[in-house]
GROMACS .gro file of C-alpha atoms in nm:
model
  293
    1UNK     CA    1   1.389   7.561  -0.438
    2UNK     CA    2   1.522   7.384  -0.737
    3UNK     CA    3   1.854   7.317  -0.599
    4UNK     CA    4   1.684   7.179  -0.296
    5UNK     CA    5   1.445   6.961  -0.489
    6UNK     CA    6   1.749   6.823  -0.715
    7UNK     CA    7   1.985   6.759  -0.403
    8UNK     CA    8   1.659   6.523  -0.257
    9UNK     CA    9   1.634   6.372  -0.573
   10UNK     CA   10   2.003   6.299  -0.611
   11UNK     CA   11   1.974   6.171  -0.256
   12UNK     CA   12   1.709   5.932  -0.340
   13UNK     CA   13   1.936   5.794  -0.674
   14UNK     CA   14   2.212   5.754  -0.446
   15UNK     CA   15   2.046   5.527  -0.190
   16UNK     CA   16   1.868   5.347  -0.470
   17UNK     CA   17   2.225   5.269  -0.633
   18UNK     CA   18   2.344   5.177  -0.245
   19UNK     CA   19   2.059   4.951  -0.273
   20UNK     CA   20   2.089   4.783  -0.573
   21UNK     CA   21   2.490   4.741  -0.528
   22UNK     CA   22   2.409   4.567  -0.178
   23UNK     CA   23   2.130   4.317  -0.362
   24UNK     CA   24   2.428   4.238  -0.610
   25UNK     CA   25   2.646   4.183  -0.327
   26UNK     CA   26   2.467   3.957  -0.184
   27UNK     CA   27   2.355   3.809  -0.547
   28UNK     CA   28   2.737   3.753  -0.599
   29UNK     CA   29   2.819   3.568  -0.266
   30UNK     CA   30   2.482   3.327  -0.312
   31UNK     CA   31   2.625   3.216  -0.645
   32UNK     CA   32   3.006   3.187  -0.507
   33UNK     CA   33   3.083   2.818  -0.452
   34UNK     CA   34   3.397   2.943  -0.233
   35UNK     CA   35   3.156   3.143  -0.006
   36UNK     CA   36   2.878   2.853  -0.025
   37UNK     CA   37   3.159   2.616   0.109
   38UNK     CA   38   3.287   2.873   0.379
   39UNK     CA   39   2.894   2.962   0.506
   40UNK     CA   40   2.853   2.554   0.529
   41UNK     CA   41   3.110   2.417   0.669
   42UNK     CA   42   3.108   2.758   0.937
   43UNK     CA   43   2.742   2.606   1.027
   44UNK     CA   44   2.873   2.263   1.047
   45UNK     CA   45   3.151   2.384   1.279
   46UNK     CA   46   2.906   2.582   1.502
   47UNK     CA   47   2.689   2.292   1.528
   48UNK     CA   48   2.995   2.060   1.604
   49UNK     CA   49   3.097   2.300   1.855
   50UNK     CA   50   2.717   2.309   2.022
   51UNK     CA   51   2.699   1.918   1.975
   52UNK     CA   52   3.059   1.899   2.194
   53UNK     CA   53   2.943   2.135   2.487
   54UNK     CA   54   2.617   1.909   2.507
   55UNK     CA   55   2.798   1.638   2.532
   56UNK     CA   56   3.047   1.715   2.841
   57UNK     CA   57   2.780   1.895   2.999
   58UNK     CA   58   2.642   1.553   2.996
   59UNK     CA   59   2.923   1.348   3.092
   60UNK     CA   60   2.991   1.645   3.378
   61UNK     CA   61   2.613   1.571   3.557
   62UNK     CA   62   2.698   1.205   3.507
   63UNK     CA   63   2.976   1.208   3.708
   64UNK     CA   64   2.864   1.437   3.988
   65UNK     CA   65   2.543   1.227   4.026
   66UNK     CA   66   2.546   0.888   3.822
   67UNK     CA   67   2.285   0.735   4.105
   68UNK     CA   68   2.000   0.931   3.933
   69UNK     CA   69   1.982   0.751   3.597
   70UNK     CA   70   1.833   0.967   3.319
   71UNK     CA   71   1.716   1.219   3.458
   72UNK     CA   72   1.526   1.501   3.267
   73UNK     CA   73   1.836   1.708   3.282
   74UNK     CA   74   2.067   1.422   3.104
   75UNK     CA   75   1.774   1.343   2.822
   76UNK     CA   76   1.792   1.705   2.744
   77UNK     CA   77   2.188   1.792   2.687
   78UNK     CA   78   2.174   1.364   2.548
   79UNK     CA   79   1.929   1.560   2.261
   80UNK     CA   80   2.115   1.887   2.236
   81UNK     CA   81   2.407   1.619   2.113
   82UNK     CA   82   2.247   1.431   1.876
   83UNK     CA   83   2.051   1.726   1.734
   84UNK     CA   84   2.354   1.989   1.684
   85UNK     CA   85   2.568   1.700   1.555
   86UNK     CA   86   2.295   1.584   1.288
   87UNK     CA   87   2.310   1.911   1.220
   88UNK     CA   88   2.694   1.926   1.183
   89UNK     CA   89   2.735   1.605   1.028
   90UNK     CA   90   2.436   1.752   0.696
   91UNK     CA   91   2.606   2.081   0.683
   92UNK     CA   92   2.926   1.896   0.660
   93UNK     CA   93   2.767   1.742   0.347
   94UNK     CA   94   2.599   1.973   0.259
   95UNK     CA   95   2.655   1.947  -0.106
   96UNK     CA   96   2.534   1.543  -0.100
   97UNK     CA   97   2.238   1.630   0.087
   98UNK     CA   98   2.049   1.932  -0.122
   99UNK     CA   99   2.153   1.752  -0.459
  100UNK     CA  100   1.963   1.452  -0.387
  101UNK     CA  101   1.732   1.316  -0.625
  102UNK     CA  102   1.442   1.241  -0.434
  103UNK     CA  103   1.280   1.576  -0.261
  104UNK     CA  104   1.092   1.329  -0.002
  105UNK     CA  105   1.497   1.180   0.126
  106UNK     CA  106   1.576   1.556   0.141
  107UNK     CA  107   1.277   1.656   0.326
  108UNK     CA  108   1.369   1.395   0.560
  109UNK     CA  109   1.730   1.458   0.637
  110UNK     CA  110   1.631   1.832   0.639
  111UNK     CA  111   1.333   1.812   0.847
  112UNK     CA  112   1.435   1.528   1.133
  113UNK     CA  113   1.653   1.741   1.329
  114UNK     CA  114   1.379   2.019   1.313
  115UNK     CA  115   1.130   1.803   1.552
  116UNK     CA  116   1.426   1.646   1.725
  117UNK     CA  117   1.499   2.028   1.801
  118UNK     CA  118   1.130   2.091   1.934
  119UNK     CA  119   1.135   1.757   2.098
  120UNK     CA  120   1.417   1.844   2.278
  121UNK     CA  121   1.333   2.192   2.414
  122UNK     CA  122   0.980   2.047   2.476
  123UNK     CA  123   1.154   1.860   2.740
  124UNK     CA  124   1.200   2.231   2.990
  125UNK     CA  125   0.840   2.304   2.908
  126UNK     CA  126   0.793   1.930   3.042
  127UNK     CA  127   1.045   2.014   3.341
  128UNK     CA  128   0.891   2.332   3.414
  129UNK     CA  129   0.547   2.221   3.370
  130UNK     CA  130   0.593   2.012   3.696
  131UNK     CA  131   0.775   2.215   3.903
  132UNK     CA  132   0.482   2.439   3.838
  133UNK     CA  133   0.222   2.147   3.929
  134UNK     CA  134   0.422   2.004   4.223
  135UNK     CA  135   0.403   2.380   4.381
  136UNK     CA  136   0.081   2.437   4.322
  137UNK     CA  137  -0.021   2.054   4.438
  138UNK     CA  138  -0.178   1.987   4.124
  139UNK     CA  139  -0.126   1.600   3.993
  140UNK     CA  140   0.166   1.547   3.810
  141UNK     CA  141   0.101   1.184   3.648
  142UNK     CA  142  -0.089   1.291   3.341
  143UNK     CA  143   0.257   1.576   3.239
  144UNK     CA  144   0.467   1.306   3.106
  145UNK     CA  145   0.192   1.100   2.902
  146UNK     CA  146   0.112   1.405   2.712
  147UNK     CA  147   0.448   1.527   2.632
  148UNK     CA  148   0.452   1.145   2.455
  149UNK     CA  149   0.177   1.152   2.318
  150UNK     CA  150   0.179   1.511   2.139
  151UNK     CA  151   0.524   1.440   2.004
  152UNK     CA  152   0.435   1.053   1.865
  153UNK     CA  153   0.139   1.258   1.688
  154UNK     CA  154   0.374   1.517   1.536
  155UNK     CA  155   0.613   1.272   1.425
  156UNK     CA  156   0.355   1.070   1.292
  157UNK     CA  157   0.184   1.331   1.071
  158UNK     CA  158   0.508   1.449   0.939
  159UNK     CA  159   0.592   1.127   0.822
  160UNK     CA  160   0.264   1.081   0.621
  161UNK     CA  161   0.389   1.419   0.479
  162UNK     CA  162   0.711   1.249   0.385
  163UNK     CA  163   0.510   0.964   0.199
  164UNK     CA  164   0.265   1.235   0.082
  165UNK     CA  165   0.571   1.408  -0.084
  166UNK     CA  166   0.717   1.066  -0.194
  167UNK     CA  167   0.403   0.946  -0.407
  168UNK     CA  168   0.271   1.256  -0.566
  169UNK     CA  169   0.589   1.478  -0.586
  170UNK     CA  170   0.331   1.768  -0.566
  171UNK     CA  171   0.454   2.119  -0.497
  172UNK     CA  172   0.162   2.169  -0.284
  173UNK     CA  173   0.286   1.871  -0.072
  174UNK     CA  174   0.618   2.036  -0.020
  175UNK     CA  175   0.438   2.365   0.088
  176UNK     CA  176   0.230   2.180   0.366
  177UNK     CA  177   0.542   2.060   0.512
  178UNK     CA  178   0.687   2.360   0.545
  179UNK     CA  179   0.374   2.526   0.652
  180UNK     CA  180   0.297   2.210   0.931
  181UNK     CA  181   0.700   2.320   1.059
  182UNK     CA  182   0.559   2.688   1.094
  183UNK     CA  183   0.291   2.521   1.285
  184UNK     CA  184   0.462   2.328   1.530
  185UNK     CA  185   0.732   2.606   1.533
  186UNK     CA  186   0.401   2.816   1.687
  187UNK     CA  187   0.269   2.580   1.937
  188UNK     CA  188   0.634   2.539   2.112
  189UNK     CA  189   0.592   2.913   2.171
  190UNK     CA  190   0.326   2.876   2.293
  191UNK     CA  191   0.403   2.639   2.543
  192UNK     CA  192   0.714   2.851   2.647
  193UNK     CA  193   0.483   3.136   2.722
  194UNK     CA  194   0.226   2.930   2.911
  195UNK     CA  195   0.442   2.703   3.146
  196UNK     CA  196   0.761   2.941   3.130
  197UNK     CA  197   0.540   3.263   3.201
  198UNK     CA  198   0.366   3.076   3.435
  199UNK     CA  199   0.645   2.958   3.665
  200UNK     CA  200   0.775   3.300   3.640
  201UNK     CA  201   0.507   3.484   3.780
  202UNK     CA  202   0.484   3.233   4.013
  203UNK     CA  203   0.849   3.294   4.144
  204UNK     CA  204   0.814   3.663   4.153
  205UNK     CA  205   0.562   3.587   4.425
  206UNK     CA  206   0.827   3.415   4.648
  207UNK     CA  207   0.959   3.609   4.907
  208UNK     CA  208   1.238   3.803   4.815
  209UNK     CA  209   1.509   3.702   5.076
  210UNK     CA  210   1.405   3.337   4.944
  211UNK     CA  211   1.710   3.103   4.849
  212UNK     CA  212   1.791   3.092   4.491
  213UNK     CA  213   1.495   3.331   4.404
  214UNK     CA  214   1.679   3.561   4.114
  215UNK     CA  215   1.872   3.270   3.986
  216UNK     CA  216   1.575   3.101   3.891
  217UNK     CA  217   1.382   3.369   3.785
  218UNK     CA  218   1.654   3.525   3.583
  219UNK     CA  219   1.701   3.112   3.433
  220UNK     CA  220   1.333   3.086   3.363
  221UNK     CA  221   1.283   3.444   3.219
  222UNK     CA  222   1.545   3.421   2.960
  223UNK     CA  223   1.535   3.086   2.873
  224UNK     CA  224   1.187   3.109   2.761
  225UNK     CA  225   1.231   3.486   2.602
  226UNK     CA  226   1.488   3.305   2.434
  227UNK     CA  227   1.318   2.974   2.306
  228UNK     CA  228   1.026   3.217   2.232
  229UNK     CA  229   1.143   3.429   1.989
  230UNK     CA  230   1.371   3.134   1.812
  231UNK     CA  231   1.029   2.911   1.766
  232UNK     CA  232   0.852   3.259   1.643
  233UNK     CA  233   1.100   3.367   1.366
  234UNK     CA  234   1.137   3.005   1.242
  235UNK     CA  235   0.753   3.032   1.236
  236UNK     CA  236   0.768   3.302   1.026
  237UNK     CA  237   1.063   3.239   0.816
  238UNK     CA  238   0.969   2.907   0.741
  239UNK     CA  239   0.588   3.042   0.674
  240UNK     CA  240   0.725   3.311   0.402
  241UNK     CA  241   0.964   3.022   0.251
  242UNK     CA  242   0.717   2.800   0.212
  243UNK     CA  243   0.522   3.086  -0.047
  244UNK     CA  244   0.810   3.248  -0.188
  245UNK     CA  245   1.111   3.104  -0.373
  246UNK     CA  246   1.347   3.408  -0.321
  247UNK     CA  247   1.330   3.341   0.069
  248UNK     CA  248   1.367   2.937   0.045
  249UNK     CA  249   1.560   2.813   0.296
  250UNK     CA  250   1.769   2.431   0.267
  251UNK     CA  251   1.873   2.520  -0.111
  252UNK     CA  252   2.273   2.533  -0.206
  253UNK     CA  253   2.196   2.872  -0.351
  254UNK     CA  254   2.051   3.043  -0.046
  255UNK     CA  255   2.369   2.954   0.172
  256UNK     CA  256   2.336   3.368   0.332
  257UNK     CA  257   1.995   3.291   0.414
  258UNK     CA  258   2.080   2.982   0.545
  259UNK     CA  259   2.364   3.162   0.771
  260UNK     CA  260   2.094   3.396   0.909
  261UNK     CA  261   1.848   3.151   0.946
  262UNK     CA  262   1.997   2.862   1.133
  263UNK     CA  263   2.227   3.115   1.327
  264UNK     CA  264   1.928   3.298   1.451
  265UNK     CA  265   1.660   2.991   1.542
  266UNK     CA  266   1.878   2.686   1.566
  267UNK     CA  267   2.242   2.802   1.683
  268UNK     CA  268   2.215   3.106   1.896
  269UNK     CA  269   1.973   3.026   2.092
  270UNK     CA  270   2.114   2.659   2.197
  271UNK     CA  271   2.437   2.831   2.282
  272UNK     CA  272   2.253   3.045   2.512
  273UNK     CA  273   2.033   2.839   2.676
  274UNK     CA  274   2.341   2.553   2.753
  275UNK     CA  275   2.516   2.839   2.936
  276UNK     CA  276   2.251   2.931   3.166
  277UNK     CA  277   2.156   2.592   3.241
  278UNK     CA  278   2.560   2.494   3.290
  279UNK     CA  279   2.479   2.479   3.691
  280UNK     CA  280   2.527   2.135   3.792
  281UNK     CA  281   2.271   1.955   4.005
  282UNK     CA  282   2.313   1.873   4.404
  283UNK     CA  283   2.515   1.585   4.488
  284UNK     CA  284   2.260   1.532   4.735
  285UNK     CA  285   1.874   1.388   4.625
  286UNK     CA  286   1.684   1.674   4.589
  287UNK     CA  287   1.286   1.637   4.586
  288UNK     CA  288   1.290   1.877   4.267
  289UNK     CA  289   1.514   1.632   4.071
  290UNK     CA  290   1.322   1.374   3.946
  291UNK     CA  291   1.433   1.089   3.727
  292UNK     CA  292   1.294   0.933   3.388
  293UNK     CA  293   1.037   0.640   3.448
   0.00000   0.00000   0.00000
């Protein structure tokens, strides 16, 4: 009985001393400036990459139909481009941007391409939120209004949070900005689930011999598992950061967390969602593809 008590508590030692060497490890590569540079400039290459494949998917559906205008399909890879190559273009400079002076500048550069990001994949909840009206003959007119009007508010309070942060360089300040990007974060998930469940369950109703049936319900079923769980975990990553130094994300001395974090909510799930939405539309006008007005 003694032998078998010592080998469980030389068991336990062990995988405390496994644990402790792999929170040194990881100590040791946050306070590397060679691995800091390498985990930057790897983000601002992914985001480069994301930011070109956005940007001939867009130049692809303008050739094959350029009598559409911008059409809801264009505005979205048009964002995916300027969103993953803001993106590329701060991790690129990474360096300038966390080491300057003024927290509220920082916040800004930091926290633009955030709503651009949820403006952006707004834009399918939009999409999908009229397909789902138009089948269901439900007026349309009041879709596009909204999706205006809840973004102009967003932007709007997050700049007062900016100016907030500006003119009383409170801590607290800084924590309501993170926690209002948890927020937001929350309600695009929500809207995935609603509008993306919704035309889902709505599809699985079609007959099954229908044309194009799987397609789109294997395109609407991942793309919103997808968006969902990237809009939850930066919910709750940016939630817990916002409370706890040791999991602060946008520092120079986080740049593992960082990897994770933007890999996981920001990077992955673009580069998944751009390949199942590659198809190209019909050359011919389609009464489900709608331009801009």
């Amino acid at each position: 009985m003694l032998r078998a008590k010592g080998f469980v508590l030389t068991e336990k030692t062990s995988l405390l001393k496994d644990v402790v060497r792999m929170l040194g490890w990881w100590d040791e590569i946050d306070k590397s400036e060679e691995w800091q540079r390498f985990i930057f400039y790897l983000l601002s290459g992914s985001y480069a990459l994301i930011s070109f494949v956005a940007l001939v998917q867009l130049c692809r559906i303008q050739l094959r139909v350029p009598e559409y205008g911008w059409t809801t399909q264009k505005v979205f890879h048009l964002m995916n481009f300027v969103v993953n190559g803001l993106r590329a273009v701060l991790f690129c400079f990474y360096k300038t941007v966390f080491l300057i002076k003024s927290k509220a500048l920082e916040m800004v550069l930091l926290d633009l391409p955030n709503l651009l990001f949820f403006s952006t994949y707004m834009l399918l909840v939009l999409f999908w939120a009229e397909i789902y009206y138009q089948a269901r003959s439900l007026p349309i007119n009041k879709l596009r209004p909204a999706y205006y009007i809840i973004n102009g508010f967003i932007y709007l309070a997050q700049a007062c949070i900016w100016i907030s942060i500006r003119l009383s360089k409170s801590p607290i300040a800084i924590e309501f900005a993170r926690v209002f990007i948890s927020i937001v974060s929350l309600c695009a998930a929500s809207g995935f689930i609603l509008y993306g469940g919704r035309l889902f369950l709505m599809l699985r109703r079609f007959p099954i011999e229908s044309s194009g049936r799987q397609k789109k319900l294997f395109e609407v079923g991942f793309v919103t598992g997808i968006c969902c769980v990237c809009f939850v975990l930066r919910c709750l990553m940016v939630m817990v950061s916002a409370f706890d130094e040791d999991a602060d994300i946008d520092v120079l001395y986080h740049p593992l967390l960082n990897l994770i974090y933007y890999m996981l909510v920001e990077i992955l799930p673009s580069a998944l969602v751009l390949f199942i939405l590659r198809k190209l539309p019909p050359r011919r006008v389609s009464e489900q593809y709608h331009p801009i007005k």
